[in-house]
CSV table of C-alpha atoms in Angstrom, one decimal:
chain,number,residue,atom,x,y,z
A,1,MET,CA,-41.0,-101.2,14.8
A,2,ARG,CA,-39.2,-101.9,18.0
A,3,ILE,CA,-39.5,-104.9,20.2
A,4,GLY,CA,-38.8,-104.3,23.8
A,5,GLY,CA,-39.5,-107.0,26.3
A,6,SER,CA,-43.2,-106.9,27.1
A,7,ALA,CA,-44.6,-104.6,24.4
A,8,VAL,CA,-44.4,-103.9,20.7
A,9,THR,CA,-44.5,-100.2,19.6
A,10,HIS,CA,-45.2,-98.8,16.1
A,11,GLU,CA,-44.3,-95.2,15.2
A,12,GLY,CA,-45.5,-93.3,12.1
A,13,SER,CA,-47.6,-90.3,10.9
A,14,GLY,CA,-47.2,-88.8,14.4
A,15,MET,CA,-49.1,-91.7,16.0
A,16,ARG,CA,-47.8,-94.1,18.7
A,17,ALA,CA,-49.5,-97.4,19.6
A,18,VAL,CA,-48.6,-99.9,22.3
A,19,PHE,CA,-49.5,-103.5,22.0
A,20,VAL,CA,-49.7,-105.8,25.0
A,21,PRO,CA,-48.9,-109.5,24.2
A,22,SER,CA,-52.1,-111.6,24.2
A,23,VAL,CA,-50.7,-114.0,26.8
A,24,CYS,CA,-50.3,-111.3,29.4
A,25,LEU,CA,-53.8,-110.0,28.6
A,26,VAL,CA,-55.3,-113.4,29.1
A,27,LEU,CA,-53.5,-113.8,32.4
A,28,TRP,CA,-54.6,-110.4,33.5
A,29,LEU,CA,-58.2,-111.0,32.5
A,30,GLY,CA,-58.1,-114.4,34.2
A,31,PHE,CA,-56.7,-113.0,37.5
A,32,THR,CA,-59.3,-110.1,37.7
A,33,GLY,CA,-62.1,-112.5,36.7
A,34,LYS,CA,-61.2,-115.0,39.5
A,35,SER,CA,-60.9,-112.3,42.1
A,36,SER,CA,-64.3,-110.9,41.4
A,37,LEU,CA,-66.2,-114.2,41.3
A,38,GLY,CA,-68.0,-114.9,44.7
A,39,ALA,CA,-66.4,-111.8,46.2
A,40,ASP,CA,-69.6,-111.0,48.1
A,41,ASP,CA,-70.5,-114.5,48.9
A,42,THR,CA,-67.4,-116.2,50.6
A,43,PRO,CA,-66.8,-113.7,53.5
A,44,ALA,CA,-70.5,-113.5,54.3
A,45,ALA,CA,-70.8,-117.3,54.4
A,46,ALA,CA,-67.7,-117.5,56.7
A,47,GLY,CA,-69.1,-114.8,59.0
A,48,GLU,CA,-72.4,-116.6,59.2
A,49,SER,CA,-70.6,-119.9,60.1
A,50,GLU,CA,-68.5,-118.2,62.8
A,51,ALA,CA,-71.5,-116.5,64.3
A,52,ALA,CA,-73.4,-119.8,64.3
A,53,GLY,CA,-70.5,-121.5,66.1
A,54,LYS,CA,-70.3,-118.8,68.7
A,55,ALA,CA,-74.1,-119.0,69.3
A,56,ILE,CA,-73.8,-122.8,69.8
A,57,GLU,CA,-70.8,-122.4,72.2
A,58,ALA,CA,-72.9,-119.9,74.2
A,59,GLU,CA,-75.5,-122.6,74.6
A,60,LEU,CA,-72.8,-125.0,75.6
A,61,GLY,CA,-71.5,-122.5,78.2
A,62,GLN,CA,-75.0,-122.5,79.8
A,63,LYS,CA,-74.5,-126.2,80.4
A,64,GLY,CA,-71.2,-125.5,82.2
A,65,LEU,CA,-69.0,-126.7,79.2
A,66,ARG,CA,-66.6,-124.9,76.9
A,67,ARG,CA,-64.7,-125.9,73.8
A,68,GLN,CA,-60.9,-126.0,74.1
A,69,GLY,CA,-59.5,-126.8,70.7
A,70,ALA,CA,-60.9,-130.2,69.7
A,71,SER,CA,-61.9,-131.0,73.3
A,72,LEU,CA,-64.6,-130.1,75.7
A,73,VAL,CA,-63.9,-129.1,79.3
A,74,LEU,CA,-66.0,-128.0,82.2
A,75,VAL,CA,-65.8,-124.3,83.0
A,76,GLU,CA,-65.1,-125.1,86.7
A,77,GLU,CA,-62.0,-127.1,85.8
A,78,ALA,CA,-60.2,-123.7,85.7
A,79,GLU,CA,-61.0,-123.3,89.4
A,80,LEU,CA,-59.6,-126.7,90.2
A,81,SER,CA,-56.4,-125.9,88.2
A,82,LYS,CA,-55.9,-122.8,90.3
A,83,LEU,CA,-56.4,-124.7,93.6
A,84,LEU,CA,-53.7,-127.2,92.6
A,85,ALA,CA,-51.4,-124.4,91.5
A,86,ASP,CA,-51.9,-122.8,95.0
A,87,GLU,CA,-51.3,-126.2,96.6
A,88,LYS,CA,-47.7,-126.1,95.3
A,89,LYS,CA,-47.2,-122.7,96.9
A,90,PHE,CA,-48.6,-123.8,100.2
A,91,LYS,CA,-46.5,-126.9,100.2
A,92,ARG,CA,-43.4,-124.7,99.9
A,93,GLU,CA,-44.7,-122.8,102.9
A,94,VAL,CA,-45.1,-126.1,104.8
A,95,LEU,CA,-41.5,-127.1,104.0
A,96,LYS,CA,-40.3,-123.7,105.2
A,97,ALA,CA,-42.3,-123.8,108.4
A,98,ALA,CA,-41.1,-127.4,109.1
A,99,LYS,CA,-37.5,-126.3,108.7
A,100,ALA,CA,-38.0,-123.5,111.2
A,101,MET,CA,-39.8,-125.8,113.5
A,102,ASN,CA,-36.9,-128.3,113.3
A,103,GLU,CA,-34.4,-125.6,114.1
A,104,ALA,CA,-36.4,-124.4,117.1
A,105,LEU,CA,-36.9,-128.0,118.4
A,106,ALA,CA,-33.2,-128.7,118.0
A,107,PHE,CA,-32.3,-125.6,119.9
A,108,ASP,CA,-34.7,-126.4,122.7
A,109,TYR,CA,-33.4,-130.0,122.8
A,110,GLU,CA,-29.9,-128.8,123.3
A,111,ALA,CA,-31.0,-126.5,126.0
A,112,GLN,CA,-32.8,-129.4,127.8
A,113,LEU,CA,-29.6,-131.5,127.5
A,114,LEU,CA,-27.6,-128.7,129.0
A,115,LEU,CA,-30.1,-128.3,131.8
A,116,ALA,CA,-29.9,-132.0,132.6
A,117,GLN,CA,-26.1,-131.7,132.6
A,118,TYR,CA,-26.1,-128.8,135.0
A,119,ARG,CA,-28.5,-130.6,137.4
A,120,GLN,CA,-26.3,-133.7,137.4
A,121,GLN,CA,-23.2,-131.6,138.1
A,122,ARG,CA,-25.0,-129.9,140.9
A,123,ARG,CA,-26.1,-133.2,142.5
A,124,GLN,CA,-22.5,-134.5,142.3
A,125,LEU,CA,-21.1,-131.4,144.0
A,126,ASN,CA,-23.8,-131.5,146.6
A,127,ALA,CA,-22.8,-135.1,147.4
A,128,GLU,CA,-19.2,-134.1,147.6
A,129,LEU,CA,-19.8,-131.1,149.9
A,130,PRO,CA,-19.9,-132.9,153.3
A,131,ASN,CA,-16.6,-134.6,152.5
A,132,ALA,CA,-14.7,-131.5,151.4
A,133,SER,CA,-11.0,-131.9,152.4
A,134,SER,CA,-10.6,-128.3,153.4
A,135,VAL,CA,-12.5,-125.0,154.0
A,136,ALA,CA,-11.2,-123.7,150.7
A,137,ARG,CA,-12.5,-126.7,148.8
A,138,HIS,CA,-15.8,-126.4,150.7
A,139,ASN,CA,-16.1,-122.8,149.7
A,140,ARG,CA,-15.1,-123.6,146.1
A,141,ILE,CA,-17.9,-126.3,145.9
A,142,VAL,CA,-20.5,-123.8,147.2
A,143,VAL,CA,-19.4,-121.2,144.6
A,144,MET,CA,-19.7,-123.8,141.8
A,145,MET,CA,-23.1,-125.0,143.0
A,146,ASN,CA,-24.4,-121.4,143.2
A,147,GLU,CA,-23.1,-120.8,139.7
A,148,LEU,CA,-24.9,-123.9,138.4
A,149,ALA,CA,-28.1,-122.9,140.2
A,150,GLU,CA,-28.0,-119.6,138.3
A,151,ARG,CA,-27.4,-121.3,135.0
A,152,ILE,CA,-30.3,-123.6,135.7
A,153,THR,CA,-32.6,-120.7,136.6
A,154,ASP,CA,-31.6,-118.8,133.5
A,155,LEU,CA,-32.4,-121.7,131.2
A,156,GLN,CA,-35.7,-122.4,132.9
A,157,ASN,CA,-36.7,-118.8,132.6
A,158,ASN,CA,-35.5,-118.3,129.1
A,159,LYS,CA,-38.6,-116.7,127.6
A,160,GLU,CA,-36.9,-116.1,124.3
A,161,LEU,CA,-36.3,-119.8,123.8
A,162,ALA,CA,-39.9,-120.7,124.9
A,163,ASP,CA,-41.3,-118.1,122.5
A,164,ARG,CA,-39.2,-119.3,119.6
A,165,VAL,CA,-40.6,-122.8,120.0
A,166,ARG,CA,-44.1,-121.6,120.5
A,167,VAL,CA,-44.1,-119.3,117.5
A,168,ALA,CA,-42.5,-122.0,115.3
A,169,ARG,CA,-45.1,-124.5,116.4
A,170,GLN,CA,-48.0,-122.1,115.7
A,171,GLU,CA,-46.7,-121.1,112.3
A,172,PHE,CA,-46.2,-124.7,111.3
A,173,SER,CA,-49.7,-125.6,112.5
A,174,LYS,CA,-51.2,-122.7,110.6
A,175,VAL,CA,-49.6,-123.4,107.2
A,176,ARG,CA,-50.1,-127.2,107.6
A,177,GLU,CA,-53.8,-126.6,108.1
A,178,GLN,CA,-54.0,-124.3,105.1
A,179,TYR,CA,-52.2,-127.0,103.0
A,180,ILE,CA,-54.6,-129.7,104.1
A,181,GLU,CA,-57.7,-127.5,103.7
A,182,ARG,CA,-56.6,-126.6,100.1
A,183,LEU,CA,-56.2,-130.3,99.3
A,184,LEU,CA,-59.5,-131.2,100.8
A,185,ALA,CA,-61.2,-128.4,98.8
A,186,ALA,CA,-59.5,-129.7,95.6
A,187,ARG,CA,-60.8,-133.2,96.3
A,188,ARG,CA,-64.3,-132.0,96.9
A,189,LEU,CA,-64.3,-130.0,93.7
A,190,ALA,CA,-62.8,-132.8,91.7
A,191,ASP,CA,-65.5,-135.2,92.9
A,192,LYS,CA,-68.2,-132.7,92.0
A,193,LEU,CA,-66.8,-132.2,88.5
A,194,ARG,CA,-66.8,-136.0,87.9
A,195,GLU,CA,-70.4,-136.1,89.0
A,196,ASP,CA,-71.2,-133.2,86.6
A,197,TRP,CA,-69.5,-135.0,83.7
A,198,ALA,CA,-71.5,-138.2,84.4
A,199,ASP,CA,-74.7,-136.1,84.2
A,200,LEU,CA,-73.7,-134.2,81.1
A,201,VAL,CA,-72.8,-137.4,79.2
A,202,GLU,CA,-76.3,-138.6,79.6
A,203,ASP,CA,-78.0,-135.3,78.9
A,204,ALA,CA,-79.8,-135.4,75.5
A,205,ASP,CA,-79.8,-131.6,75.1
A,206,VAL,CA,-76.1,-131.5,75.6
A,207,LYS,CA,-75.6,-134.3,73.1
A,208,GLU,CA,-77.6,-132.3,70.5
A,209,ILE,CA,-75.6,-129.1,71.2
A,210,VAL,CA,-72.3,-130.9,70.8
A,211,ALA,CA,-73.4,-132.5,67.5
A,212,ARG,CA,-74.3,-129.1,66.1
A,213,LEU,CA,-71.1,-127.6,67.3
A,214,SER,CA,-69.1,-130.4,65.7
A,215,GLU,CA,-70.8,-129.7,62.4
A,216,ALA,CA,-70.3,-126.0,62.6
A,217,THR,CA,-66.6,-126.2,63.4
A,218,GLY,CA,-65.8,-129.2,61.3
A,219,ARG,CA,-64.3,-131.0,64.3
A,220,GLU,CA,-65.6,-134.1,65.9
A,221,LEU,CA,-66.1,-133.2,69.6
A,222,ALA,CA,-66.3,-136.0,72.1
A,223,LEU,CA,-68.7,-135.7,75.0
A,224,ALA,CA,-66.6,-137.4,77.6
A,225,GLU,CA,-64.7,-136.5,80.8
A,226,SER,CA,-61.8,-134.3,79.8
A,227,LYS,CA,-58.2,-135.5,79.9
A,228,SER,CA,-57.3,-132.4,81.8
A,229,LEU,CA,-59.6,-133.3,84.6
A,230,GLN,CA,-58.3,-136.9,84.7
A,231,ALA,CA,-54.7,-135.5,84.9
A,232,MET,CA,-55.7,-133.2,87.8
A,233,ILE,CA,-57.4,-136.0,89.7
A,234,LYS,CA,-54.2,-138.1,89.4
A,235,GLN,CA,-52.3,-135.2,90.8
A,236,ILE,CA,-54.7,-134.9,93.7
A,237,GLU,CA,-54.4,-138.7,94.5
A,238,LYS,CA,-50.6,-138.3,94.6
A,239,LEU,CA,-50.9,-135.4,97.0
A,240,GLU,CA,-53.4,-137.3,99.2
A,241,GLU,CA,-50.8,-140.0,99.7
A,242,THR,CA,-49.0,-137.5,102.0
A,243,VAL,CA,-52.2,-136.9,104.1
A,244,LEU,CA,-53.5,-139.4,106.7
A,245,SER,CA,-56.9,-139.0,108.4
A,246,GLU,CA,-58.9,-140.9,110.9
A,247,SER,CA,-62.1,-140.4,113.0
A,248,ILE,CA,-61.9,-141.7,116.5
A,249,ASP,CA,-64.8,-142.4,118.9
A,250,LEU,CA,-65.2,-140.0,121.9
A,251,ARG,CA,-67.0,-140.5,125.2
A,252,ASN,CA,-68.6,-138.0,127.4
A,253,ASP,CA,-68.1,-138.6,131.1
A,254,GLY,CA,-71.1,-136.4,132.0
A,255,SER,CA,-69.0,-133.2,132.3
A,256,ASN,CA,-68.0,-130.8,129.6
A,257,THR,CA,-65.0,-132.9,128.6
A,258,TYR,CA,-64.6,-135.5,125.9
A,259,GLN,CA,-62.6,-138.7,126.6
A,260,VAL,CA,-60.6,-140.7,124.2
A,261,SER,CA,-58.6,-143.9,124.4
A,262,VAL,CA,-54.8,-143.2,124.5
A,263,THR,CA,-52.0,-145.8,124.5
A,264,VAL,CA,-48.8,-144.8,126.3
A,265,ASN,CA,-45.5,-146.4,125.4
A,266,GLY,CA,-47.3,-149.1,123.3
A,267,GLU,CA,-48.8,-151.0,126.2
A,268,HIS,CA,-50.8,-148.9,128.7
A,269,THR,CA,-54.3,-147.7,127.4
A,270,LYS,CA,-56.2,-145.1,129.4
A,271,GLU,CA,-59.1,-142.8,128.9
A,272,MET,CA,-57.8,-139.2,128.7
A,273,ALA,CA,-59.6,-135.8,128.4
A,274,VAL,CA,-59.0,-134.1,125.1
A,275,ASP,CA,-58.0,-130.6,126.1
A,276,SER,CA,-56.7,-128.1,123.5
A,277,GLY,CA,-56.2,-125.6,126.4
A,278,SER,CA,-53.5,-127.7,127.9
A,279,SER,CA,-50.0,-127.2,126.4
A,280,ILE,CA,-48.8,-130.6,127.4
A,281,VAL,CA,-50.0,-134.2,128.3
A,282,VAL,CA,-50.7,-134.4,132.1
A,283,PHE,CA,-50.8,-137.5,134.4
A,284,PRO,CA,-51.7,-137.8,138.1
A,285,TYR,CA,-48.8,-139.3,139.9
A,286,ARG,CA,-50.3,-142.7,140.6
A,287,GLU,CA,-51.3,-143.1,136.9
A,288,ALA,CA,-47.8,-142.1,135.8
A,289,GLU,CA,-46.3,-144.6,138.2
A,290,ALA,CA,-48.5,-147.4,137.0
A,291,MET,CA,-47.6,-146.7,133.4
A,292,GLY,CA,-43.9,-146.5,134.1
A,293,VAL,CA,-43.5,-142.8,133.3
A,294,ALA,CA,-43.1,-141.5,136.8
A,295,PRO,CA,-40.6,-138.6,137.0
A,296,SER,CA,-37.0,-139.2,138.1
A,297,GLU,CA,-35.7,-137.6,141.3
A,298,GLY,CA,-34.0,-134.8,139.4
A,299,ALA,CA,-36.9,-134.0,137.0
A,300,GLU,CA,-37.5,-130.3,136.3
A,301,THR,CA,-40.3,-128.7,138.3
A,302,ILE,CA,-42.8,-126.6,136.3
A,303,ILE,CA,-45.9,-124.8,137.4
A,304,LEU,CA,-49.3,-125.8,135.9
A,305,VAL,CA,-52.5,-123.9,136.2
A,306,LEU,CA,-55.5,-126.2,136.8
A,307,ALA,CA,-59.0,-125.7,135.4
A,308,ASP,CA,-60.1,-124.1,138.7
A,309,GLY,CA,-57.3,-121.6,138.6
A,310,ARG,CA,-55.0,-123.2,141.1
A,311,GLN,CA,-51.3,-123.2,140.4
A,312,VAL,CA,-49.5,-126.5,141.3
A,313,PRO,CA,-46.0,-127.7,140.9
A,314,ALA,CA,-45.5,-130.6,138.5
A,315,LYS,CA,-42.5,-132.6,137.2
A,316,ARG,CA,-41.7,-132.5,133.6
A,317,ILE,CA,-41.3,-135.8,131.7
A,318,THR,CA,-40.7,-137.0,128.2
A,319,ILE,CA,-43.1,-139.8,127.1
A,320,GLU,CA,-41.5,-142.3,124.7
A,321,SER,CA,-44.7,-142.7,122.6
A,322,VAL,CA,-48.4,-141.7,122.7
A,323,ARG,CA,-50.9,-143.2,120.3
A,324,VAL,CA,-54.5,-142.3,119.5
A,325,GLY,CA,-56.1,-144.4,116.8
A,326,LYS,CA,-53.4,-145.1,114.3
A,327,PHE,CA,-51.4,-141.9,115.0
A,328,VAL,CA,-48.2,-142.3,117.1
A,329,VAL,CA,-46.1,-139.4,118.3
A,330,GLU,CA,-42.7,-140.1,119.9
A,331,ASN,CA,-40.9,-138.1,122.6
A,332,VAL,CA,-44.0,-136.3,123.8
A,333,GLU,CA,-43.6,-133.6,126.4
A,334,GLY,CA,-45.6,-134.3,129.6
A,335,ALA,CA,-46.0,-133.5,133.2
A,336,VAL,CA,-46.8,-135.4,136.4
A,337,LEU,CA,-48.9,-133.9,139.1
A,338,PRO,CA,-48.1,-134.2,142.8
A,339,ALA,CA,-49.2,-137.4,144.5
A,340,GLU,CA,-51.7,-135.7,146.7
A,341,LEU,CA,-53.9,-134.7,143.7
A,342,THR,CA,-55.5,-138.1,143.5
A,343,ARG,CA,-58.6,-137.0,141.7
A,344,ALA,CA,-56.9,-135.1,138.9
A,345,PRO,CA,-57.8,-136.2,135.3
A,346,LEU,CA,-55.5,-137.5,132.7
A,347,ILE,CA,-55.2,-134.8,130.0
A,348,LEU,CA,-54.3,-135.2,126.4
A,349,GLY,CA,-52.8,-131.8,125.6
A,350,MET,CA,-51.2,-129.9,122.7
A,351,SER,CA,-47.8,-131.5,123.0
A,352,TYR,CA,-49.6,-134.5,121.3
A,353,LEU,CA,-52.6,-132.8,119.6
A,354,GLY,CA,-50.5,-130.1,118.1
A,355,ASN,CA,-49.0,-132.6,115.7
A,356,PHE,CA,-52.4,-132.8,113.9
A,357,LYS,CA,-55.2,-130.9,112.4
A,358,PHE,CA,-58.0,-132.0,114.6
A,359,ASP,CA,-61.8,-131.4,115.0
A,360,ILE,CA,-64.3,-132.5,117.6
A,361,ASP,CA,-67.8,-133.1,116.4
A,362,PRO,CA,-70.2,-133.2,119.4
A,363,GLY,CA,-73.0,-134.5,117.2
A,364,THR,CA,-71.3,-137.7,116.1
A,365,MET,CA,-69.0,-137.8,119.1
A,366,LYS,CA,-65.9,-138.2,116.8
A,367,LEU,CA,-62.4,-136.8,117.0
A,368,THR,CA,-61.1,-136.4,113.5
A,369,MET,CA,-57.4,-136.2,113.2
A,370,THR,CA,-55.4,-135.4,110.1
A,371,ARG,CA,-51.7,-135.1,109.6
A,372,LEU,CA,-49.1,-134.8,106.9
A,373,ASP,CA,-46.9,-137.8,106.4
A,374,GLY,CA,-43.4,-137.9,105.0
A,375,ASP,CA,-40.0,-136.7,106.1
A,376,ASP,CA,-40.2,-133.6,103.9
A,377,LEU,CA,-43.4,-132.3,105.4
A,378,GLU,CA,-43.2,-133.1,109.1
A,379,PRO,CA,-40.9,-131.5,111.7
A,380,GLN,CA,-38.4,-134.1,113.0
A,381,ARG,CA,-38.0,-134.1,116.8
A,382,PRO,CA,-34.4,-134.3,118.0
A,383,GLY,CA,-33.8,-137.7,119.6
A,384,ALA,CA,-36.8,-139.3,117.9
A,385,LYS,CA,-36.2,-142.8,116.5
A,386,ALA,CA,-35.2,-142.8,112.8
A,387,LYS,CA,-37.7,-144.2,110.4
A,388,PRO,CA,-36.8,-147.5,108.7
A,389,GLY,CA,-34.5,-146.7,105.8
A,390,ALA,CA,-33.9,-143.2,106.9
A,391,LYS,CA,-30.4,-141.8,106.7
A,392,THR,CA,-28.7,-140.7,109.9
A,393,LYS,CA,-25.6,-138.7,110.4
A,394,LYS,CA,-22.5,-139.3,112.6
A,395,LYS,CA,-20.4,-136.6,113.9
A,396,GLU,CA,-16.7,-137.1,113.3
A,397,ALA,CA,-13.8,-136.0,115.5
A,398,ASP,CA,-13.2,-132.9,113.4
A,399,GLY,CA,-16.7,-131.7,113.8
A,400,THR,CA,-17.9,-132.7,110.3
A,401,SER,CA,-20.8,-135.0,109.6
A,402,LYS,CA,-21.3,-137.9,107.3
A,403,GLU,CA,-24.3,-140.1,106.4
A,404,ASP,CA,-24.3,-143.7,107.6
């Protein structure tokens, strides 16, 4: 007899037997017995339970709900989530367009300053001309005046500069409207989802479905507005703080134009025609004089095309502030018509309106204006007054800048 680990063997008469210890046999029998008991029943029961859960979730889907872990959410919440994700992308586009607009405005502003400088120099030379001390000096002054006249003409006819500002303005207007429209769409959908939740919470059929699903899944599912929707609504509210909107009354003077009350420089209020076809704000001379915005003697002359097709010379001006409703825009480009055009209308053009997303509703006689608010979303016009608390920069003698 030889004992070797897990078995005992006995040899004799040409026979060999192997004995398995009883403990191992018992364990083996116990293991095989356990694995065979209920082998057909457990998977079947689990499969039936899973199938039942899926069937109940399908019923829930017909009500516009789906299970997300231990919570319930509306199916349309995914659409709202996508809108808000896209909103971030469009905000980046707004910031990019605002930067390009700032650069174009700054370049145009520098050109206007240079233009004014050239005109001033030419006026000074013109005044000096009759008192020239010699023929050589007289001729030199004439040459300088002619050179300045050419520079002035070049700046006035700089199509590339005008196109740069126009394209930058159009691009900013486009992406700003896309941003606002996305946000308005998100708000409309969020309001709808809240109404849907209010209805579902009171729906007896939905309550019964949720109770059965809770039992099938072993999870207590609450029939209440989802936390994910609440978080998205808070995000929308934060975004809405950067958007201002107002509806302003319009009046019809019997023609095809709509009139709105406009306040110029904080003190003069006039009825003006809302005209998206006009690139700038336009005043008849007498009105401009009464409001203190008459052009200076050396103001630039520009050509305007009237509604009847006539081309008339006008003087370019910069209006310190223009307000419609609660919306104020500073340093607004304008033009003053010749004094003889006494019956010309006052026109509220795109140099003001272009700062907003605006709509005219003939049915309600309302002008709805919407704009983005905040330094990071709006182009900053060179020369505009700094907002309270805003940082400004000083240029040092070495050409560097520092914040005040």
